PDB file of C-alpha atoms and ligand atoms in Angstrom:
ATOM      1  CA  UNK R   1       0.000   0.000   0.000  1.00 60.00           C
ATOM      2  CA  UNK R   2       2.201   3.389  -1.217  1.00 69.00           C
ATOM      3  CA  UNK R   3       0.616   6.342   0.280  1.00 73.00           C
ATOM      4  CA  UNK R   4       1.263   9.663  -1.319  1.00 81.00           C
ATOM      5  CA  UNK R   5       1.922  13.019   0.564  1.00 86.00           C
ATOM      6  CA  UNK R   6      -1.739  13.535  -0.276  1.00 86.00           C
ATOM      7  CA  UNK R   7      -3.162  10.860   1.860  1.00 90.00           C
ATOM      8  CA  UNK R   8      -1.578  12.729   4.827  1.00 95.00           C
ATOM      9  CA  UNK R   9      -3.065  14.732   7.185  1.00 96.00           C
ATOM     10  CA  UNK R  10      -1.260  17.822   7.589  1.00 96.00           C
ATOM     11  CA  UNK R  11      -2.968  18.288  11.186  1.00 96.00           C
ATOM     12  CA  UNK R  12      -1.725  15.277  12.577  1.00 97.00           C
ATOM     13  CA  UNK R  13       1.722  14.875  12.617  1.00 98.00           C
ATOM     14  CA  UNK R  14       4.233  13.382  15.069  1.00 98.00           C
ATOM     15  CA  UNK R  15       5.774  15.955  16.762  1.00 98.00           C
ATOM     16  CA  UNK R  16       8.555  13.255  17.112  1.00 98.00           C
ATOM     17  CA  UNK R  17       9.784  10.630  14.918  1.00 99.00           C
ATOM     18  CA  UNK R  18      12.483   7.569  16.296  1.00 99.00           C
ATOM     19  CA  UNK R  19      13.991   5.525  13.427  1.00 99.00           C
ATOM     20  CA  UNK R  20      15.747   1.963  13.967  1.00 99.00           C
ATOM     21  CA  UNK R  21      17.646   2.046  10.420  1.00 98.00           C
ATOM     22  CA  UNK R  22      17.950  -1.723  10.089  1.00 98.00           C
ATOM     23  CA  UNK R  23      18.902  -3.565   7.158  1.00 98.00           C
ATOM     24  CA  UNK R  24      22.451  -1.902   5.636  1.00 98.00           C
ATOM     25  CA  UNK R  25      24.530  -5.110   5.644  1.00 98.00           C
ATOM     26  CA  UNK R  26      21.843  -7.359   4.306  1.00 98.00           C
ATOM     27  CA  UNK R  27      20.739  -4.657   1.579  1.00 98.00           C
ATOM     28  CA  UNK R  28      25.103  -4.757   0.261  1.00 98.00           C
ATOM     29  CA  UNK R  29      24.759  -8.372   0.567  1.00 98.00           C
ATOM     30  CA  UNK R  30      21.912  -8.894  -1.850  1.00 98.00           C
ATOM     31  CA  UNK R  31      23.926  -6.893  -4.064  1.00 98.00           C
ATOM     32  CA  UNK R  32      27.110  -9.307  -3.537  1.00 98.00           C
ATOM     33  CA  UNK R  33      28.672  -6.557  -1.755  1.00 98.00           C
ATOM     34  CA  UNK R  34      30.774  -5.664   1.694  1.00 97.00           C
ATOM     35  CA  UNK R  35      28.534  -4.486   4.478  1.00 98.00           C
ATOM     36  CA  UNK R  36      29.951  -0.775   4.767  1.00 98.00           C
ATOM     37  CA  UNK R  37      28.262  -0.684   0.837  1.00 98.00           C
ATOM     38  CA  UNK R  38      25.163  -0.841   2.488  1.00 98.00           C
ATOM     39  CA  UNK R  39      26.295   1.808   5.691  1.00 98.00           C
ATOM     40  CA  UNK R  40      27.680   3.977   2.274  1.00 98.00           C
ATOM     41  CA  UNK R  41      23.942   3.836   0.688  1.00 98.00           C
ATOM     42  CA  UNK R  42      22.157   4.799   3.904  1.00 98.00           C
ATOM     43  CA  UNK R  43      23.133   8.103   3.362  1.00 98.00           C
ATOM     44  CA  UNK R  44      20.633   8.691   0.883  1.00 98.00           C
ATOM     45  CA  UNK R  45      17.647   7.154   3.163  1.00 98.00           C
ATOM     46  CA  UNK R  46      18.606   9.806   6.047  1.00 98.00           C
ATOM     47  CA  UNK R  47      18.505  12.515   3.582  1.00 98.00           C
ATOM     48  CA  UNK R  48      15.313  12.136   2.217  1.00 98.00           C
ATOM     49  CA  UNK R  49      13.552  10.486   5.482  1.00 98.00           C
ATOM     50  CA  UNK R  50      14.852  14.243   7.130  1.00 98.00           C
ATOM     51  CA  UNK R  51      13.508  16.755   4.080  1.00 98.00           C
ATOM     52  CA  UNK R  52      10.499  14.712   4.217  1.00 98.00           C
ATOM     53  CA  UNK R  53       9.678  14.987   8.268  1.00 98.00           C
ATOM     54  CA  UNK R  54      10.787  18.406   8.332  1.00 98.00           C
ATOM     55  CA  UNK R  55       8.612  19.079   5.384  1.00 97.00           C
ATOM     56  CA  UNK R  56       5.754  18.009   6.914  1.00 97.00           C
ATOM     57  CA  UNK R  57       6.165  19.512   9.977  1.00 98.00           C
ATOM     58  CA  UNK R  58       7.396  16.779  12.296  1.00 98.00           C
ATOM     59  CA  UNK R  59      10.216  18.709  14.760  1.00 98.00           C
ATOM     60  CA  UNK R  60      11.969  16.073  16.084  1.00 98.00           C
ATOM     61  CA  UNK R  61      13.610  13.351  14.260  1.00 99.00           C
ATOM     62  CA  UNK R  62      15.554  10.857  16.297  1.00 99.00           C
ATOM     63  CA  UNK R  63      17.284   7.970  14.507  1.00 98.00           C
ATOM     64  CA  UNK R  64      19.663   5.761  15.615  1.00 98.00           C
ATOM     65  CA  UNK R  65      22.798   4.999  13.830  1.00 98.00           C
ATOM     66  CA  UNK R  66      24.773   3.371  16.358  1.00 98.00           C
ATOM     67  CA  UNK R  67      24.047   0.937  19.236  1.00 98.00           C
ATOM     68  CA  UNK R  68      26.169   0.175  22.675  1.00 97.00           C
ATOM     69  CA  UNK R  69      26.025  -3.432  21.292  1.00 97.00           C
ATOM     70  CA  UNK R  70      27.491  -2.535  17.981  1.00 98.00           C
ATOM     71  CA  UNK R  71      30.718  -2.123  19.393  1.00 98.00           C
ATOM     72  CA  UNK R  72      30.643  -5.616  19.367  1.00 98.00           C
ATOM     73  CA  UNK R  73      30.822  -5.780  15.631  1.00 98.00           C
ATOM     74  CA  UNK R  74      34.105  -6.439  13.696  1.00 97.00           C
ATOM     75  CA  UNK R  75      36.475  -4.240  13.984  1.00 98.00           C
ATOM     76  CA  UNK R  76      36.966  -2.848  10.366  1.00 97.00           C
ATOM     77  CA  UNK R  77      32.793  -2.116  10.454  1.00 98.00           C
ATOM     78  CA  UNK R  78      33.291  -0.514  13.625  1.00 98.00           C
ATOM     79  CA  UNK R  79      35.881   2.095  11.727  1.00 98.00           C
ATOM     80  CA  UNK R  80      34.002   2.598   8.359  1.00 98.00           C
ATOM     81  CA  UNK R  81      31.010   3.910  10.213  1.00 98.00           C
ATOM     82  CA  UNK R  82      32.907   5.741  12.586  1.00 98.00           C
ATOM     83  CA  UNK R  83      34.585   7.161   9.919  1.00 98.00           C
ATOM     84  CA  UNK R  84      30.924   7.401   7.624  1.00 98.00           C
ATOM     85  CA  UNK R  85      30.131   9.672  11.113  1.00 98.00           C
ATOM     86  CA  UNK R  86      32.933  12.020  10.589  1.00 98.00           C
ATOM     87  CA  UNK R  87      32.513  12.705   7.138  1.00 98.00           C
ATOM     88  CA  UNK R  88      29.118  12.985   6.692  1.00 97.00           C
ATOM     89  CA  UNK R  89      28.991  15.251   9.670  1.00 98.00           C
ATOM     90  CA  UNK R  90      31.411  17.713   7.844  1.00 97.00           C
ATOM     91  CA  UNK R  91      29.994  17.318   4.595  1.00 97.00           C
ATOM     92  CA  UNK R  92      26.424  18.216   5.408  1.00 98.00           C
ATOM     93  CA  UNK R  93      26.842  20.786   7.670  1.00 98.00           C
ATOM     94  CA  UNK R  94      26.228  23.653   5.139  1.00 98.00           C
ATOM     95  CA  UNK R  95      23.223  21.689   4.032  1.00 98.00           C
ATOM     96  CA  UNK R  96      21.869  21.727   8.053  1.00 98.00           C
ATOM     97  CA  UNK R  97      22.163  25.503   8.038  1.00 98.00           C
ATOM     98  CA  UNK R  98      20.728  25.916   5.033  1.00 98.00           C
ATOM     99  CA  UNK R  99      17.571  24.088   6.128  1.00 98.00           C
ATOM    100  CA  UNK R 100      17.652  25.456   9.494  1.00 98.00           C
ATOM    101  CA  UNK R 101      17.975  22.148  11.167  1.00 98.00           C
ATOM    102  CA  UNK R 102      19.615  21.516  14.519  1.00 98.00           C
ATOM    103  CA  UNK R 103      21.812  19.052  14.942  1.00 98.00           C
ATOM    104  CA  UNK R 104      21.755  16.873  18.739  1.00 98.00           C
ATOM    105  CA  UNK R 105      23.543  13.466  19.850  1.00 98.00           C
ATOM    106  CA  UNK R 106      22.324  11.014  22.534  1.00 98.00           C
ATOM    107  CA  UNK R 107      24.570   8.218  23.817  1.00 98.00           C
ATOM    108  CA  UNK R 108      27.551   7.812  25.431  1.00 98.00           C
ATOM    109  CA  UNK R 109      29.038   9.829  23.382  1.00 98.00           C
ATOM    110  CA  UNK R 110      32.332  10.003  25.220  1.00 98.00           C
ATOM    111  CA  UNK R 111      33.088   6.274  23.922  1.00 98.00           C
ATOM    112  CA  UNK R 112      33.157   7.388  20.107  1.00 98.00           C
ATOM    113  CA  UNK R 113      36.853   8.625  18.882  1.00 98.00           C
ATOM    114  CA  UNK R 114      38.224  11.436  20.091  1.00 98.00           C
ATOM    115  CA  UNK R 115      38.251  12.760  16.127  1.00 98.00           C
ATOM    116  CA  UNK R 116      34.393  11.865  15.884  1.00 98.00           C
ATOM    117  CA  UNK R 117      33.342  13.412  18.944  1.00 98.00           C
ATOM    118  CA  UNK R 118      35.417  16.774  17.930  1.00 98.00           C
ATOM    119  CA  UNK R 119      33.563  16.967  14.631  1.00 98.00           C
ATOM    120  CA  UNK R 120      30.576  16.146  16.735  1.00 98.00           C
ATOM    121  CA  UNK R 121      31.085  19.295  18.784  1.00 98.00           C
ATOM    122  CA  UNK R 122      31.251  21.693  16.449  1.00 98.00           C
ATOM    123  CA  UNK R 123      28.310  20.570  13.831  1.00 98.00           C
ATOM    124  CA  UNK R 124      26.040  20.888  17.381  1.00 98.00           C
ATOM    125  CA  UNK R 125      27.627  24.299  18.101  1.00 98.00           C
ATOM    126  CA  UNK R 126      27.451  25.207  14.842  1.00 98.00           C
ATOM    127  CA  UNK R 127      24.042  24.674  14.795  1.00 98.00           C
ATOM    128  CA  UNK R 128      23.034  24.987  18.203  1.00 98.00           C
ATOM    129  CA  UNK R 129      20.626  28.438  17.370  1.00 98.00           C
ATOM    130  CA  UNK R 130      19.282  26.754  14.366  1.00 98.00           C
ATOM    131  CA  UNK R 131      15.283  26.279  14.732  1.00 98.00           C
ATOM    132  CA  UNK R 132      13.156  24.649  12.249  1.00 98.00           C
ATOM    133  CA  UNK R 133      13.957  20.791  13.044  1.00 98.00           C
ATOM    134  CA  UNK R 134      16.257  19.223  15.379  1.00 98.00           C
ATOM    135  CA  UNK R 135      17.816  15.999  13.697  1.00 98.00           C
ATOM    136  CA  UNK R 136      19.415  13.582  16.705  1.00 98.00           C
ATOM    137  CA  UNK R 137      21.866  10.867  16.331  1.00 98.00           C
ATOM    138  CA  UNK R 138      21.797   8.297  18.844  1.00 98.00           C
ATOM    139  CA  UNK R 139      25.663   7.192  19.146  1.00 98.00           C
ATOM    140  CA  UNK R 140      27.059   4.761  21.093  1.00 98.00           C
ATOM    141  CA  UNK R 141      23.291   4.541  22.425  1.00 98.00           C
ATOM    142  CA  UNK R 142      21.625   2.116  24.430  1.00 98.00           C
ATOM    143  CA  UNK R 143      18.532   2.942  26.394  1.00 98.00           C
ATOM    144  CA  UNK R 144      19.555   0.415  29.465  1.00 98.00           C
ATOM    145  CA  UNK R 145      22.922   2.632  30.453  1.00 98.00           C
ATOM    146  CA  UNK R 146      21.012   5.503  29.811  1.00 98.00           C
ATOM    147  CA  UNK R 147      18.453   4.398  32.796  1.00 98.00           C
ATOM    148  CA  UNK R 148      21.554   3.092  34.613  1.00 98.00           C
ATOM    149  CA  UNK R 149      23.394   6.684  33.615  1.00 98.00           C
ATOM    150  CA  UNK R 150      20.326   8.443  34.870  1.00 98.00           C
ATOM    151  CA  UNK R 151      19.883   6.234  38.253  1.00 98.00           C
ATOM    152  CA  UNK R 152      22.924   7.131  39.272  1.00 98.00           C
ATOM    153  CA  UNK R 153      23.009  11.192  38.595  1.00 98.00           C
ATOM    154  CA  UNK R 154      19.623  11.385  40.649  1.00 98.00           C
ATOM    155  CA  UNK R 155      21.113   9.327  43.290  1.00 98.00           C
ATOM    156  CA  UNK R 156      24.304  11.385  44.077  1.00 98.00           C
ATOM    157  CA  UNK R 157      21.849  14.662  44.180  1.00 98.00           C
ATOM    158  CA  UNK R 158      19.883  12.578  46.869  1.00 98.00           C
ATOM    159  CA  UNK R 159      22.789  12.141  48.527  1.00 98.00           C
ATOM    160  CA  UNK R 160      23.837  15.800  48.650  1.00 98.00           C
ATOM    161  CA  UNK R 161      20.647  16.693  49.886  1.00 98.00           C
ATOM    162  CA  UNK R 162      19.700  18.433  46.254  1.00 98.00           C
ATOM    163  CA  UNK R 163      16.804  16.087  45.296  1.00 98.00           C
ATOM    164  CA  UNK R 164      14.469  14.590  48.224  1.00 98.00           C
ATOM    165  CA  UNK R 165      13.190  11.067  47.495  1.00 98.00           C
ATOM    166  CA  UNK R 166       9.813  11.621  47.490  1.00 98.00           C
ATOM    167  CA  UNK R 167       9.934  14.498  44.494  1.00 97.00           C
ATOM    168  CA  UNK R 168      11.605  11.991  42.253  1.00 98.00           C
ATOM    169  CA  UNK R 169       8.456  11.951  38.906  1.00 98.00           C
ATOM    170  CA  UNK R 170       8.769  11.311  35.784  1.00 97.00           C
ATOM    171  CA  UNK R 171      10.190  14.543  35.064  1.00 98.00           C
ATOM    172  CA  UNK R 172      12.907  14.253  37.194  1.00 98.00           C
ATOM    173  CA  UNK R 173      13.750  11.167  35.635  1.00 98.00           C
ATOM    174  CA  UNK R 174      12.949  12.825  31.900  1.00 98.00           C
ATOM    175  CA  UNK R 175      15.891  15.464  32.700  1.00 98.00           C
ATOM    176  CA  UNK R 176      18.665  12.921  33.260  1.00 98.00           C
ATOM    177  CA  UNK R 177      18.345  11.471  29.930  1.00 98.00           C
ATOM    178  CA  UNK R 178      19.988  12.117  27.320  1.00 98.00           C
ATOM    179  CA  UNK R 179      17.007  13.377  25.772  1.00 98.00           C
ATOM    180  CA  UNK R 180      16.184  15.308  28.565  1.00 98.00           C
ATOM    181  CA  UNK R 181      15.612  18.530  25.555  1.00 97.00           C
ATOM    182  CA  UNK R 182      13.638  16.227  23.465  1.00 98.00           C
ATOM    183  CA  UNK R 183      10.063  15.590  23.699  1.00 98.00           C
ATOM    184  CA  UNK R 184       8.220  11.811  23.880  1.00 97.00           C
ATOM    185  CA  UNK R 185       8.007   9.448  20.781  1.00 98.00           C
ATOM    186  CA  UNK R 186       4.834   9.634  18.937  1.00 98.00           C
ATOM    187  CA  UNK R 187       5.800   7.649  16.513  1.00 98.00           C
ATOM    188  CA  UNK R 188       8.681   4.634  16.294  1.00 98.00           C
ATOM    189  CA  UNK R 189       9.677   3.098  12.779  1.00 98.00           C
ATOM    190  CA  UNK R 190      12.008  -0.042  12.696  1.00 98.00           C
ATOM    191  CA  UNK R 191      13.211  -0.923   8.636  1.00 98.00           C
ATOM    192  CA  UNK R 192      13.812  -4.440   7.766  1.00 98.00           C
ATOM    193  CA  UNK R 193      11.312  -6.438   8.756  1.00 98.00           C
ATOM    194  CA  UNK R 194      12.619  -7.232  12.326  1.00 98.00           C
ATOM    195  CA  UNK R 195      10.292  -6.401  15.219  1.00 98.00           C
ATOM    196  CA  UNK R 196      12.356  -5.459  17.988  1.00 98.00           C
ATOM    197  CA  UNK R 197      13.204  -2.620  19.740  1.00 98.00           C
ATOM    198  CA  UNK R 198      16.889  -3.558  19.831  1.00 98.00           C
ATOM    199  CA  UNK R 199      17.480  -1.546  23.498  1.00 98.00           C
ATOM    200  CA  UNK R 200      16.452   1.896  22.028  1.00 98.00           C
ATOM    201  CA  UNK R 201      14.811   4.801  23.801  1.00 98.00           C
ATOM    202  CA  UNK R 202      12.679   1.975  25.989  1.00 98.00           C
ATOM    203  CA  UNK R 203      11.474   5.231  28.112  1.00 98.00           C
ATOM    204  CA  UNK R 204      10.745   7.762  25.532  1.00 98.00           C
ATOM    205  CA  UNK R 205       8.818   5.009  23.312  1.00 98.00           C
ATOM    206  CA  UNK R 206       5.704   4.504  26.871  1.00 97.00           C
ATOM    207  CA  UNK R 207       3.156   5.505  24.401  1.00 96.00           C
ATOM    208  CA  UNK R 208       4.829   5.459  20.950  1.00 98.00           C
ATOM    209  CA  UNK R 209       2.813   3.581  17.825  1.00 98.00           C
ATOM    210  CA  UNK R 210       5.477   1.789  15.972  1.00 98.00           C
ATOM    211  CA  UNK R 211       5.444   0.729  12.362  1.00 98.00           C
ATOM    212  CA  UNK R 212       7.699  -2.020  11.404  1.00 98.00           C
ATOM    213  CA  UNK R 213       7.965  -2.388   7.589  1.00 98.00           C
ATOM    214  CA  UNK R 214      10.039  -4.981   5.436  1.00 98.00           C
ATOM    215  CA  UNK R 215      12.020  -2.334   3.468  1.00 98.00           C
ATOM    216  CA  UNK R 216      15.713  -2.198   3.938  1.00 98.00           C
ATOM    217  CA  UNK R 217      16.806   1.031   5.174  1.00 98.00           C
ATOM    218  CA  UNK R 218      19.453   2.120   2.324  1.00 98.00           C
ATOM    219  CA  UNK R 219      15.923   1.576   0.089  1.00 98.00           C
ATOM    220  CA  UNK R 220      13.849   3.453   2.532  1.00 98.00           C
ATOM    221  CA  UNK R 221      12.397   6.452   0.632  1.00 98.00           C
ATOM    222  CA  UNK R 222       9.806   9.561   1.395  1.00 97.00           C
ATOM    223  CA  UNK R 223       7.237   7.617   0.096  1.00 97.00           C
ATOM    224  CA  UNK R 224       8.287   4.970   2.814  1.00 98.00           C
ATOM    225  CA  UNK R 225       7.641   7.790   5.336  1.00 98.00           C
ATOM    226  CA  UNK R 226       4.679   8.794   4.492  1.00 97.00           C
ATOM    227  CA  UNK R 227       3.556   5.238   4.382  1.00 97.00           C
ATOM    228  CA  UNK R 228       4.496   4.957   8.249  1.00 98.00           C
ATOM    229  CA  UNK R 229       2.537   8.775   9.134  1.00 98.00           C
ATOM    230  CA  UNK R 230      -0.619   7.272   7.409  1.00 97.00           C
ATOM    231  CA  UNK R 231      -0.556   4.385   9.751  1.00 96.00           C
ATOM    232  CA  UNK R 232      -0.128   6.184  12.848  1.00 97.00           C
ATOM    233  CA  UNK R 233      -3.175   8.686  11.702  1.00 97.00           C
ATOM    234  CA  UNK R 234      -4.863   5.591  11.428  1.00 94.00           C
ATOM    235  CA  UNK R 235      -4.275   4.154  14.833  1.00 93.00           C
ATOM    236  CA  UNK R 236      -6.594   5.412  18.007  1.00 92.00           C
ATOM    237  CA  UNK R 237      -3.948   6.764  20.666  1.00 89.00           C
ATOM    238  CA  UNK R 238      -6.124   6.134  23.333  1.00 93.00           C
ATOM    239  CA  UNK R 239      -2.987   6.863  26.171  1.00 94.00           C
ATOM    240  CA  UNK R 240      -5.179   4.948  28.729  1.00 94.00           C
ATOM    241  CA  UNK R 241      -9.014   5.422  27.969  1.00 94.00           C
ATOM    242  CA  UNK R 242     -11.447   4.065  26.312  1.00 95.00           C
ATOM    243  CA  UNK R 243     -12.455   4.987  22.609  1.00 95.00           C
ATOM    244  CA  UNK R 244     -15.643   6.630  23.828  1.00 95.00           C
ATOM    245  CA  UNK R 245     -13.731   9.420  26.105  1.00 95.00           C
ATOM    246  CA  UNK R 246     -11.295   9.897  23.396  1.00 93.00           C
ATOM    247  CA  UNK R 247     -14.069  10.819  20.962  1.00 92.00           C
ATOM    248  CA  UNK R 248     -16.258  12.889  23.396  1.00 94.00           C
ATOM    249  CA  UNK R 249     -12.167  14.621  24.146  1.00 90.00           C
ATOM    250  CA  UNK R 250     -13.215  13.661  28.029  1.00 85.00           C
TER     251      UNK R 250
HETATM  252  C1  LIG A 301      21.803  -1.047  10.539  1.00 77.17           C
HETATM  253  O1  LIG A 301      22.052  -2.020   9.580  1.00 77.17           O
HETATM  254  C2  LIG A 301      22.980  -0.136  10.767  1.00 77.17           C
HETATM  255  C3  LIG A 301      23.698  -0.342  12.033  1.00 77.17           C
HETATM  256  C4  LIG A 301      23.333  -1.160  12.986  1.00 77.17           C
HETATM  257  C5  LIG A 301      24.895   0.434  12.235  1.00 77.17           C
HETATM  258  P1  LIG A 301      22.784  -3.382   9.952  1.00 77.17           P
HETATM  259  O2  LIG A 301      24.250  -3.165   9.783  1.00 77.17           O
HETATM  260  O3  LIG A 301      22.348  -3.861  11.268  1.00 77.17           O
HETATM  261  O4  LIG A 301      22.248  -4.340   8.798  1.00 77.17           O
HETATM  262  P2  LIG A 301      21.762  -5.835   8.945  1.00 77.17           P
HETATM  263  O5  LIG A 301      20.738  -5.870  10.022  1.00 77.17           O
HETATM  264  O6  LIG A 301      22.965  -6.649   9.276  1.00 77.17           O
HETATM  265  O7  LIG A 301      21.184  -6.159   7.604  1.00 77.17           O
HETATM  266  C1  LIG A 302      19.870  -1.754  15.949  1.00 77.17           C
HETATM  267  O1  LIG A 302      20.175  -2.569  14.882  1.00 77.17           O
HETATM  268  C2  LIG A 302      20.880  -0.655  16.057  1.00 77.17           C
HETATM  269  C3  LIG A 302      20.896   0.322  14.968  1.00 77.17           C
HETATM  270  C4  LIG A 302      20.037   0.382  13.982  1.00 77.17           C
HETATM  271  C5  LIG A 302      21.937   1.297  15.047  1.00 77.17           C
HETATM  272  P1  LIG A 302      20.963  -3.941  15.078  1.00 77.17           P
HETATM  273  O2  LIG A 302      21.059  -4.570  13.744  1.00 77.17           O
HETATM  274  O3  LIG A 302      22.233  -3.688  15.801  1.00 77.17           O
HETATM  275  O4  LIG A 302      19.971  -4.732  16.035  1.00 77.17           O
HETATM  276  P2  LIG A 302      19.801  -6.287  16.318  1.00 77.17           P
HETATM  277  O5  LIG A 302      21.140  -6.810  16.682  1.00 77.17           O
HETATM  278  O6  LIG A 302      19.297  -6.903  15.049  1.00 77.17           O
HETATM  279  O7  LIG A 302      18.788  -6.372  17.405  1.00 77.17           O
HETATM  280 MG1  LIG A 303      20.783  -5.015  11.874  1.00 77.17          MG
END
């Protein structure tokens, strides 16, 4: 089922978008190539799956590129998208102004080369006033050490008498995440067919629709976007309720 940007209704966007880009190495393989092929050719999916949220109006695009598990991965890999990071960073950074887009990381971020995390720096600082759309990377990301990460910043303010137990909410716990400046998921998209969550933003996604679709990500297209925006307009986000109060706005 393709579904034009006509099918879409402009007054019901996600506000947020999270992307699992799944699928690189078995896309190059298909094509008898080397894995980083497929990394290489997911440029081109992240370009277009950007203009096309920000042209709709979405304002936060989240999409995660590298996992605290994908260290694990063979060495050589490990470097080519490290060094994919770097380059692409640089490259598009007069592109990101141009658009107005703001450029964030999540992760533990302090693990990445000391080169990556320099060119890092300055595309967020470079773009740090920039307004229209905030594009995240999730880098050296896993939701789990996040929590832990988080658990342990609230505990030594306990400690020092700065937070008192009973006034830990959920928004104390929102502001020691990483994406403490970035509003919930509305809307979760995994590529490749797998239906997982893989250990990403397990907080953020509480009341997230996801949309899992077959399509490798290097493949993954507007059109593939706007697919995923008609489902969630065509899901009831009932946050709770019943389908009665949400109709009668109770
Ligand atoms: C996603 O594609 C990109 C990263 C995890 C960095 P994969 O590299 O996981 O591709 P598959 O799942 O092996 O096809
Ligand atoms: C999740 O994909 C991480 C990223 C897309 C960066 P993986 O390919 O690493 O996930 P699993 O191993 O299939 O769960
Ligand atoms: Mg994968």
């Amino acid at each position: 089922m393709k579904k034009e940007l006509q099918s879409i209704n402009l007054q019901n966007i996600p506000n947020h978008i999270a992307v699992i880009m799944d699928g690189n190495g078995r896309w190059a393989k298909s094509k008898g190539m080397q894995r980083v092929f497929g990394h290489r050719n997911a440029l081109t999916a992240i370009r277009e799956t950007a203009d096309a949220a920000s042209e709709l109006g979405v304002k936060h695009l989240t999409l995660y590129a590298f996992s605290t598990e994908n260290w694990n991965r063979p060495k050589l890999e490990v470097d080519a998208l490290m060094s994919l990071l770097v380059t692409t960073l640089k490259k598009e950074l007069p592109e990101f102004q141009r658009k107005n887009v703001k450029i964030n990381a999540i992760g533990s971020l302090t693990s990445l080369p000391k080169n990556a995390q320099k060119v890092l720096n300055e595309v967020i600082e470079a773009t740090k006033n920039n307004t229209h759309f905030t594009l995240t990377f999730a880098l050296s990301y896993g939701s789990r050490e996040e929590i832990v990460n988080a658990i342990k910043n609230i505990s030594k303010k306990v400690v020092n008498n700065e937070i008192e137990i009973e006034k830990i909410d959920d928004k104390i716990i929102n502001s020691h995440l990483y994406t403490f400046n970035l509003p919930d998921v509305d809307l979760m998209i995994r590529t490749s067919g797998e239906q997982r969550i893989s250990n990403f933003l397990l907080w953020q996604i509480a009341y997230a629709e996801l949309h899992f679709t077959d399509v490798l990500w290097p493949d993954f297209r507007k059109e593939h976007l706007y697919n995923a925006i008609y489902d969630y307009q065509n899901r009831e986000r009932r946050f709770g309720k019943t389908s009665e109060q949400i109709e009668t706005n109770e």
